[in-house]
PDB file of C-alpha atoms in Angstrom:
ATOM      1  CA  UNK A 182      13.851 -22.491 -14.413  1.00 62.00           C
ATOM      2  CA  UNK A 183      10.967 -21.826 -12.056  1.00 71.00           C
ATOM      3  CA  UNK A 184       7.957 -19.767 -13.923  1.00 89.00           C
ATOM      4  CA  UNK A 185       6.209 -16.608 -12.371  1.00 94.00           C
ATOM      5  CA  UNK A 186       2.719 -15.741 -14.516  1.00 95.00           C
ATOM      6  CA  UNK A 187       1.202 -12.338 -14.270  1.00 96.00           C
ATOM      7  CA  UNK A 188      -2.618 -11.445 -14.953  1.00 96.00           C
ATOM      8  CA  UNK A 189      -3.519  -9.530 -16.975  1.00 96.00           C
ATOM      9  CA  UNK A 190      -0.076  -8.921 -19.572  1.00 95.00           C
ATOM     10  CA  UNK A 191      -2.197  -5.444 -20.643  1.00 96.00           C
ATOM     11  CA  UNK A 192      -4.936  -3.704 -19.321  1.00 97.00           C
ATOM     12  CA  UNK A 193      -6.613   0.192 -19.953  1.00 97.00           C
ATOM     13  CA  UNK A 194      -8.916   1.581 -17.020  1.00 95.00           C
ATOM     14  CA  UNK A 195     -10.819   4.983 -16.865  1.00 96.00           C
ATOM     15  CA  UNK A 196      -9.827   7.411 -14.136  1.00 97.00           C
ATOM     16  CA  UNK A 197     -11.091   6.564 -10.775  1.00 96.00           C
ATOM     17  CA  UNK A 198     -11.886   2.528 -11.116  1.00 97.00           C
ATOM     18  CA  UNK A 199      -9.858  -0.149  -9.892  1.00 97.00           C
ATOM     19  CA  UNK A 200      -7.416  -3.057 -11.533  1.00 97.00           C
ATOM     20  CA  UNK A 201      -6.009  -6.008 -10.333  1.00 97.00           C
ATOM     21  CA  UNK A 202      -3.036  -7.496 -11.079  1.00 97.00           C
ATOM     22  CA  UNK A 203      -2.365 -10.955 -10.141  1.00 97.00           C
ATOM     23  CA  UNK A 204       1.259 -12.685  -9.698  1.00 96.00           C
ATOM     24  CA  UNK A 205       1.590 -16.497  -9.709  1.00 95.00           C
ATOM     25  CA  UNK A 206       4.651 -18.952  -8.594  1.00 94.00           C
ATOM     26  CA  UNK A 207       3.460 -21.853 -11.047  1.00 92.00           C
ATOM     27  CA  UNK A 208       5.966 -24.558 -10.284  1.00 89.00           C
ATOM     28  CA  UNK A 209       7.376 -23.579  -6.769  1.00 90.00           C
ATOM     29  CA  UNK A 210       5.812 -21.857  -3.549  1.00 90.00           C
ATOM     30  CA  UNK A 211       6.667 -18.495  -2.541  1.00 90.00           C
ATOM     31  CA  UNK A 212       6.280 -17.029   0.748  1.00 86.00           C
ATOM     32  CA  UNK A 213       7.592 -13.777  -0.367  1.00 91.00           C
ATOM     33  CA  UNK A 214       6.823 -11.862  -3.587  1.00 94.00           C
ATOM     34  CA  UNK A 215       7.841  -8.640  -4.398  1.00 95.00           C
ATOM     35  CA  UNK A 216       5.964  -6.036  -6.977  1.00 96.00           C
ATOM     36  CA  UNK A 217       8.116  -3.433  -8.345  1.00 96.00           C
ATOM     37  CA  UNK A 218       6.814  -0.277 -11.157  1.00 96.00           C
ATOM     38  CA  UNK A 219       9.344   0.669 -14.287  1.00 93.00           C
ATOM     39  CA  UNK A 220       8.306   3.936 -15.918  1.00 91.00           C
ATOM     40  CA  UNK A 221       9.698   3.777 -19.636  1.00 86.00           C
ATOM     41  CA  UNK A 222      13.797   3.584 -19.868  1.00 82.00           C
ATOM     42  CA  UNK A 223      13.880   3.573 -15.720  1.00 87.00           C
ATOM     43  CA  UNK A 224      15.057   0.696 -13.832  1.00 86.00           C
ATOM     44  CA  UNK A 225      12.216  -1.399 -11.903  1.00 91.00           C
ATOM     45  CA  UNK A 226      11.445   0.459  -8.640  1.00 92.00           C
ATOM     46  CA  UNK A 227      10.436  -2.155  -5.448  1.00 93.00           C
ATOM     47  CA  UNK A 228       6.972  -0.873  -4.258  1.00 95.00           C
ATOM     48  CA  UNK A 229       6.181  -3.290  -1.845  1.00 94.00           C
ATOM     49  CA  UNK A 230       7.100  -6.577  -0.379  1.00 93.00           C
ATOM     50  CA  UNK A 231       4.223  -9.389   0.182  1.00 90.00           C
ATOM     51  CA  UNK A 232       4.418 -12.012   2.600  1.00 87.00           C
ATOM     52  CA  UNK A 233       2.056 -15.103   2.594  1.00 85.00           C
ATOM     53  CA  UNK A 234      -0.584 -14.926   5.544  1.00 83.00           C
ATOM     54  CA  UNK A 235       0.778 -11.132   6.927  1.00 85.00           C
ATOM     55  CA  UNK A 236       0.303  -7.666   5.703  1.00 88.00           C
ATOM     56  CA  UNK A 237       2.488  -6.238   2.745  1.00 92.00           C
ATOM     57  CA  UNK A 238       5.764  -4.324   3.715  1.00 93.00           C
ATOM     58  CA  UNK A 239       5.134  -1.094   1.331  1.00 94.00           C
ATOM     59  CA  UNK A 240       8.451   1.279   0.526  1.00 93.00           C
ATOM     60  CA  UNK A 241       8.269   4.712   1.417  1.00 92.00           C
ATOM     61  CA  UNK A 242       6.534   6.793  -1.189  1.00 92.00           C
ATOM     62  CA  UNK A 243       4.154   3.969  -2.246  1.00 94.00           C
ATOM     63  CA  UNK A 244       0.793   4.814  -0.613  1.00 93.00           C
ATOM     64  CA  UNK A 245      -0.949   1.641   1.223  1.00 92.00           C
ATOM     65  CA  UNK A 246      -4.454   2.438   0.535  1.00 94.00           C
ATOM     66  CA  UNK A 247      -3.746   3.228  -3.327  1.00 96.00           C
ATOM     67  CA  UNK A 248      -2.002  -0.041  -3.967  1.00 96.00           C
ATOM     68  CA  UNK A 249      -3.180  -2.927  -2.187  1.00 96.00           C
ATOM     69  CA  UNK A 250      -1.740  -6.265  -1.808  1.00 94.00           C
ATOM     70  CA  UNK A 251      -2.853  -9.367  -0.802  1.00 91.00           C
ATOM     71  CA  UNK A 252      -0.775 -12.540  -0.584  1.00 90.00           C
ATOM     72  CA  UNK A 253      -3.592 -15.031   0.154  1.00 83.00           C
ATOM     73  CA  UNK A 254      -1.618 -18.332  -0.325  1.00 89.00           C
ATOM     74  CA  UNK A 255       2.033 -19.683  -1.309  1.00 90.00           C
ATOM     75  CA  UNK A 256       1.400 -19.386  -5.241  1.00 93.00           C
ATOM     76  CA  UNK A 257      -0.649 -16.304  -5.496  1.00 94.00           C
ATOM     77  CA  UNK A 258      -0.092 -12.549  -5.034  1.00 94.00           C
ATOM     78  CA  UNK A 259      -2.570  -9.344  -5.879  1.00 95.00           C
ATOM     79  CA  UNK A 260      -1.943  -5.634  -6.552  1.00 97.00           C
ATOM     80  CA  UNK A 261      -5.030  -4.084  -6.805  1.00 97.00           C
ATOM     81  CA  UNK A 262      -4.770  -0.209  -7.763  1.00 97.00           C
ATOM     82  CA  UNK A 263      -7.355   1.816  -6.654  1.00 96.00           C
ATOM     83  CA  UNK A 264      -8.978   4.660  -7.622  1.00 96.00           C
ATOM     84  CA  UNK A 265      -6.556   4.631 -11.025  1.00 96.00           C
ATOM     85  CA  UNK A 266      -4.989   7.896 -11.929  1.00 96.00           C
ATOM     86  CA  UNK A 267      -2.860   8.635 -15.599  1.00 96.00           C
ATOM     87  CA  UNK A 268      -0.318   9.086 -13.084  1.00 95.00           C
ATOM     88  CA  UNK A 269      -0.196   5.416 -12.343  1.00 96.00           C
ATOM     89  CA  UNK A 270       0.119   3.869 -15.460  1.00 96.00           C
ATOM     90  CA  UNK A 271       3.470   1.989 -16.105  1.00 96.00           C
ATOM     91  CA  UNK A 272       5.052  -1.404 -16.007  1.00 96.00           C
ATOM     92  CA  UNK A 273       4.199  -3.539 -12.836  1.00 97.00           C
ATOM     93  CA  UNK A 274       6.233  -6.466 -12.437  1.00 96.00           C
ATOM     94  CA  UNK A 275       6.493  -9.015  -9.699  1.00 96.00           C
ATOM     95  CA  UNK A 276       8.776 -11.191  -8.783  1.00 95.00           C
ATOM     96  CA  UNK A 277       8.837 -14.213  -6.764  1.00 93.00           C
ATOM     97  CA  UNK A 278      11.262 -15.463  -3.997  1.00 89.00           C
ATOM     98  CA  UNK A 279      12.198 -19.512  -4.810  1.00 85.00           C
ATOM     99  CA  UNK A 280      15.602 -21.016  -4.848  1.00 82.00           C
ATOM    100  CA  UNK A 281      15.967 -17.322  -6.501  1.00 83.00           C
ATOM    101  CA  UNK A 282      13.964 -14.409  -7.399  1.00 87.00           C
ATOM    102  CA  UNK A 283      12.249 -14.857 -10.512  1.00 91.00           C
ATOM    103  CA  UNK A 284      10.305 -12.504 -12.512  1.00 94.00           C
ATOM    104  CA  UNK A 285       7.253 -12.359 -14.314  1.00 95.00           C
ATOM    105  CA  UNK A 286       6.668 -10.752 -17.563  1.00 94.00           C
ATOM    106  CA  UNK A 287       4.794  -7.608 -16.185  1.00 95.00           C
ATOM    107  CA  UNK A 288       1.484  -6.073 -16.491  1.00 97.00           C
ATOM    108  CA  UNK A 289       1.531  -2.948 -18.911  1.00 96.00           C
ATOM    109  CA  UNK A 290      -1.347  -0.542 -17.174  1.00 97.00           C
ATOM    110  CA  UNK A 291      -2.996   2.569 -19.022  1.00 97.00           C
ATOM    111  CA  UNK A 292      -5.029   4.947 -16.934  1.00 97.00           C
ATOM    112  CA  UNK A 293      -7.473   7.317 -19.786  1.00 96.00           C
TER     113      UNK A 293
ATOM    114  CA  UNK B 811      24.044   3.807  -0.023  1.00 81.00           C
ATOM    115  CA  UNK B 812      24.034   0.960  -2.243  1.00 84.00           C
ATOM    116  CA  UNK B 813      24.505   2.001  -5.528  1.00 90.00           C
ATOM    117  CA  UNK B 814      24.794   0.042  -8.925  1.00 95.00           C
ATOM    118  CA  UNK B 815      25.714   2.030 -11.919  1.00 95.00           C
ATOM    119  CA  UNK B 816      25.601   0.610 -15.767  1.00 96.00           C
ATOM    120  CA  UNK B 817      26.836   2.271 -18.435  1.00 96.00           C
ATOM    121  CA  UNK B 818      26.361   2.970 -21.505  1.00 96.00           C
ATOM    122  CA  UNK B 819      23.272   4.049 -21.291  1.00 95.00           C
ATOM    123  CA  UNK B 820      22.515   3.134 -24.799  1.00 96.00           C
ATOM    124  CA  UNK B 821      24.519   1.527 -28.166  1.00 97.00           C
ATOM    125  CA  UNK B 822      24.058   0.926 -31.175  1.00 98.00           C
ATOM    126  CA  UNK B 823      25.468  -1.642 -32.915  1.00 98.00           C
ATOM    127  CA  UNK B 824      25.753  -3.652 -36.309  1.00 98.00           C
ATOM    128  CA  UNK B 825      24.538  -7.281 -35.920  1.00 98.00           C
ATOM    129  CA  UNK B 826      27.250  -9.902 -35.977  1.00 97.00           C
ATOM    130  CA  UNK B 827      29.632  -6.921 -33.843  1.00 98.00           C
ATOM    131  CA  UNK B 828      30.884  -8.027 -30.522  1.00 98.00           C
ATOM    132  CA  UNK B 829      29.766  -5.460 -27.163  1.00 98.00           C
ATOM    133  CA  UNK B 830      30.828  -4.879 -23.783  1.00 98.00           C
ATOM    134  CA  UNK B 831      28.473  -3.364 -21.134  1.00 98.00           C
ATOM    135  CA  UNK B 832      29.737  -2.342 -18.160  1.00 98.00           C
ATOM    136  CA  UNK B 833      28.438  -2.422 -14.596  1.00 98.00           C
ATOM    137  CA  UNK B 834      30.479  -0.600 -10.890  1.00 97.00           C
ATOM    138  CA  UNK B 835      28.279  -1.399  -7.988  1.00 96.00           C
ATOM    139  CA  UNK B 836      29.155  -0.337  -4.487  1.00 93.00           C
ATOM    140  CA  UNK B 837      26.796  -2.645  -2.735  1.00 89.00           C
ATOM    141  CA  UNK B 838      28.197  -4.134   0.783  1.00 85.00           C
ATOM    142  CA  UNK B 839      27.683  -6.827   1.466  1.00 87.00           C
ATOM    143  CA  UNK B 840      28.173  -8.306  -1.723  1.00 90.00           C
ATOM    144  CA  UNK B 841      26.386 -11.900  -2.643  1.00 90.00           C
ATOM    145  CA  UNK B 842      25.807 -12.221  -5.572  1.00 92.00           C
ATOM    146  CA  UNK B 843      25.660 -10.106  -9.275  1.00 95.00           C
ATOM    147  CA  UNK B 844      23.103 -10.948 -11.760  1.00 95.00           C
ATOM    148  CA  UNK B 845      23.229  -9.741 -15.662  1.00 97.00           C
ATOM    149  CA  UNK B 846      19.280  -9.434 -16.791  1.00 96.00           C
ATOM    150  CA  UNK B 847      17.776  -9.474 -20.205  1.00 96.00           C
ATOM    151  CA  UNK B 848      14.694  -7.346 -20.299  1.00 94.00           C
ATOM    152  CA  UNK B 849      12.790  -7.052 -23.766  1.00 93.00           C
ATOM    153  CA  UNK B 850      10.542  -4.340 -24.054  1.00 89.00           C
ATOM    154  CA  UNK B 851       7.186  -4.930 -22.350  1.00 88.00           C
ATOM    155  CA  UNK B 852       8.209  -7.999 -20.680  1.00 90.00           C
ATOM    156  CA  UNK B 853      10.114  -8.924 -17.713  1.00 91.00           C
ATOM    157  CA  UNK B 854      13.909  -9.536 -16.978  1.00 93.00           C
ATOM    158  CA  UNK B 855      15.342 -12.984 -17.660  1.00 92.00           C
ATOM    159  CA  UNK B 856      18.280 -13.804 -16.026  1.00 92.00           C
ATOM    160  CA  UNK B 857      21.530 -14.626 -17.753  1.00 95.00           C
ATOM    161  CA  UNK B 858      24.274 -15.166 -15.325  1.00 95.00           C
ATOM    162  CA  UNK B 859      24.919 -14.976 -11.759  1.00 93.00           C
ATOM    163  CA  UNK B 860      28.459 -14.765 -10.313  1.00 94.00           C
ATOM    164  CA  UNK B 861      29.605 -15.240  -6.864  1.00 92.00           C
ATOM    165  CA  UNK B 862      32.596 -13.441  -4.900  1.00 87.00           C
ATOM    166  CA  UNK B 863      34.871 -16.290  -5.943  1.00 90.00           C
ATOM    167  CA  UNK B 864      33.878 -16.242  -9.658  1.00 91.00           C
ATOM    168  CA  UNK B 865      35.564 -14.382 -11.927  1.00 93.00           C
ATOM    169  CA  UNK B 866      33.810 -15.411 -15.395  1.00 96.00           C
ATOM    170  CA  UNK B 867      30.546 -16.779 -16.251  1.00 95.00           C
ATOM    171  CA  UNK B 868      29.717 -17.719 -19.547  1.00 96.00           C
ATOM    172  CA  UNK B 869      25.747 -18.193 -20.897  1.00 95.00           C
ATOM    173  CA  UNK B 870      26.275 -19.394 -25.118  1.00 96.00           C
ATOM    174  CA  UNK B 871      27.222 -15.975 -26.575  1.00 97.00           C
ATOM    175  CA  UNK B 872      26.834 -13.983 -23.097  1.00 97.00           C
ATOM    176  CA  UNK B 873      30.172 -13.835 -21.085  1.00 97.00           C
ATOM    177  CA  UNK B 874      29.981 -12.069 -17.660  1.00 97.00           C
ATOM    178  CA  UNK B 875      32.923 -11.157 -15.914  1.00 97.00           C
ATOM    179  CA  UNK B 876      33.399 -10.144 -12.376  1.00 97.00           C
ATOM    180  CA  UNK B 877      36.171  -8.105 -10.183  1.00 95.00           C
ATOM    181  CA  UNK B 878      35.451  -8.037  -6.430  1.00 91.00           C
ATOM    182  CA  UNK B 879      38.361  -6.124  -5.413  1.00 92.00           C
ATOM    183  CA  UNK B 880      37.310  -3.090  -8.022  1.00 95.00           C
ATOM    184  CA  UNK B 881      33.433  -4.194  -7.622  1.00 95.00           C
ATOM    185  CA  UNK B 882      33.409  -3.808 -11.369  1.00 97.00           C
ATOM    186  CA  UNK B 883      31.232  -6.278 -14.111  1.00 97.00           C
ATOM    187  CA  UNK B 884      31.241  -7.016 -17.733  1.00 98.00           C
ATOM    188  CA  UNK B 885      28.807  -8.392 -19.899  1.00 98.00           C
ATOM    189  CA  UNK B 886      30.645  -9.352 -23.354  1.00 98.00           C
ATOM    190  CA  UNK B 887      28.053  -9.883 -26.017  1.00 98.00           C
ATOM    191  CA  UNK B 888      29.681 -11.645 -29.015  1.00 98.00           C
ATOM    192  CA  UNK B 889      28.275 -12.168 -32.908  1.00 98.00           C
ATOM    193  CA  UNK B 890      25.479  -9.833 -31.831  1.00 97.00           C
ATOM    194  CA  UNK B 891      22.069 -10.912 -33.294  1.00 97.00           C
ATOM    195  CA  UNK B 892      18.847  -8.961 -34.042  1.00 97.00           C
ATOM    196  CA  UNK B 893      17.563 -10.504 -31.017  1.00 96.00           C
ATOM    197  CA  UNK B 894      19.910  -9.165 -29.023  1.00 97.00           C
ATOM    198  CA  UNK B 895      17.905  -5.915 -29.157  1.00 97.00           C
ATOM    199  CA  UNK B 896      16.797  -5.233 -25.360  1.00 96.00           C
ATOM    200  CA  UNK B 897      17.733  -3.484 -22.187  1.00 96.00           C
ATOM    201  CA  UNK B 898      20.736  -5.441 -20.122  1.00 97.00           C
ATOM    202  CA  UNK B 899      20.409  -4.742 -16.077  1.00 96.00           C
ATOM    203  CA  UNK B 900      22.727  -5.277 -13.603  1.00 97.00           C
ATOM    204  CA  UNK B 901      21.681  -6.839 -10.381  1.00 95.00           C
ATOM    205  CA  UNK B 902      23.576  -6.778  -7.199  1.00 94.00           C
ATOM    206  CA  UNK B 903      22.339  -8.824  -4.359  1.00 91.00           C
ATOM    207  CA  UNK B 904      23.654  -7.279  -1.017  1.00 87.00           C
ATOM    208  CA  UNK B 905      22.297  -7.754   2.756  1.00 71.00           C
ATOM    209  CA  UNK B 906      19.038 -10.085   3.256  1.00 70.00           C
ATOM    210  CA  UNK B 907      15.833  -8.596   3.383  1.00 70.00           C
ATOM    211  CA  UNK B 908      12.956  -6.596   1.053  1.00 64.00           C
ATOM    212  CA  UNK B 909      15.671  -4.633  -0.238  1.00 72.00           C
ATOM    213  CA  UNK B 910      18.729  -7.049  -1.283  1.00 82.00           C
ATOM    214  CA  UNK B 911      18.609  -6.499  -4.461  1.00 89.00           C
ATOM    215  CA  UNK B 912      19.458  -2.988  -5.906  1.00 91.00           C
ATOM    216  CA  UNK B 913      18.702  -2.481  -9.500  1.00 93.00           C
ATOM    217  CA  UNK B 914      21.052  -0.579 -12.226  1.00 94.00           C
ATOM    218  CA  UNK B 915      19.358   1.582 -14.656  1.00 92.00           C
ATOM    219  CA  UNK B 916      20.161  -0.570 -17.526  1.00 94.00           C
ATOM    220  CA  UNK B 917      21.899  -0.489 -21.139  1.00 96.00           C
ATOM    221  CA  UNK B 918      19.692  -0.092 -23.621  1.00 96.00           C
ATOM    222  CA  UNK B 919      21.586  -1.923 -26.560  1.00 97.00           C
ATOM    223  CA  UNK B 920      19.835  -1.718 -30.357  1.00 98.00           C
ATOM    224  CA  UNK B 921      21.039  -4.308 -33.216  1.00 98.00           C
ATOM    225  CA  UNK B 922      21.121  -3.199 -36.497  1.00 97.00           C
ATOM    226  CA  UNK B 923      20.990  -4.802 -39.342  1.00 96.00           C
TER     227      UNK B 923
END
């Protein structure tokens, strides 16, 4: 089946810096990618949808300026979190759109 | 509102014991329903996908079942293995769009030795 790759798997930032997350289709382009947040024994929550060449579609409750996204070609998707709070640490995963949606293994964040 | 419920929310089992998780969605449209395997700290992994018109979907020891009249699933887990160990998600793909998927909460299922 098709891969998605996230970047980093784990990473621990002090209050107040930034991180970025990157999502990659590695055998198939993806005009759309999704990134979605799980906090521990919750369901994944959809956070924002990213279209190649246009701006991200964010869900209501997900702050624009604190998360952004940037889908600069078919195979490659950012999150950047800025200004990291302990509030925003959990599971970030994105996803994809092929034939499918497929899923990458997630990026655990810790905000000291 | 869409709504996918899973349930239990947790077992415990003995390895080499059969399971049955169970999923009621109430998403319209309906296109497709997806079981998930999610380990902890990594992503889901798909492990069947059913259509309207497809009542049972089998993936080795992973048998899905699907009712569209009573928009109720089953995911029948049989000669459970260690590895088994993970959260199971049910996935119902409704309308197009950003939001055509909507998400259950999961079964958390634990094999035991």
């Amino acid at each position: 089946g098709a891969v998605v790759s996230q970047h980093p798997s784990w990473v621990i930032c002090k209050s107040g810096t930034s991180v970025k997350i990157e999502c990659r289709s590695l055998d198939f382009q993806a005009t759309t990618m999704f990134w979605y947040r799980q906090f521990p024994k919750q369901s994944l929550m959809l956070m924002a949808t990213s279209n190649e060449g246009s701006k991200a579609t964010y869900e209501q409750g997900v702050e624009k300026d604190k998360f952004l996204i940037n889908h600069a070609s078919l195979t490659l998707s950012t999150l950047t979190v800025t200004s990291a709070h302990p509030e925003d640490s959990s599971f970030y995963i994105c996803s994809a759109q092929g034939s499918e949606q497929y899923f990458g293994p997630g990026t655990r964040l810790t905000v000291t | 509102k869409n709504q996918v419920e899973q349930s239990p929310q947790s077992l415990i089992i003995l390895e080499g014991k059969n399971c049955t998780l169970q999923c009621n969605y109430t998403v319209s449209p309906f296109s497709n329903l997806r079981w998930y395997k999610q380990d902890t700290g990594r992503g889901p992994v798909s492990l069947t996908i059913m259509t309207f018109s497809e009542n049972t979907k089998s993936n080795g020891r992973y048998t899905a079942t699907l009712d569209a009249d009573t928009k109720q699933s089953s995911l029948h887990i049989t000669a459970s293995q260690l590895s088994d160990s993970a959260s199971y998600i049910c996935v119902v793909r409704g309308h197009t769009g950003r939001r055509a998927l909507t998400f259950g909460s999961g079964t958390r299922l634990q094999v035991q030795p």
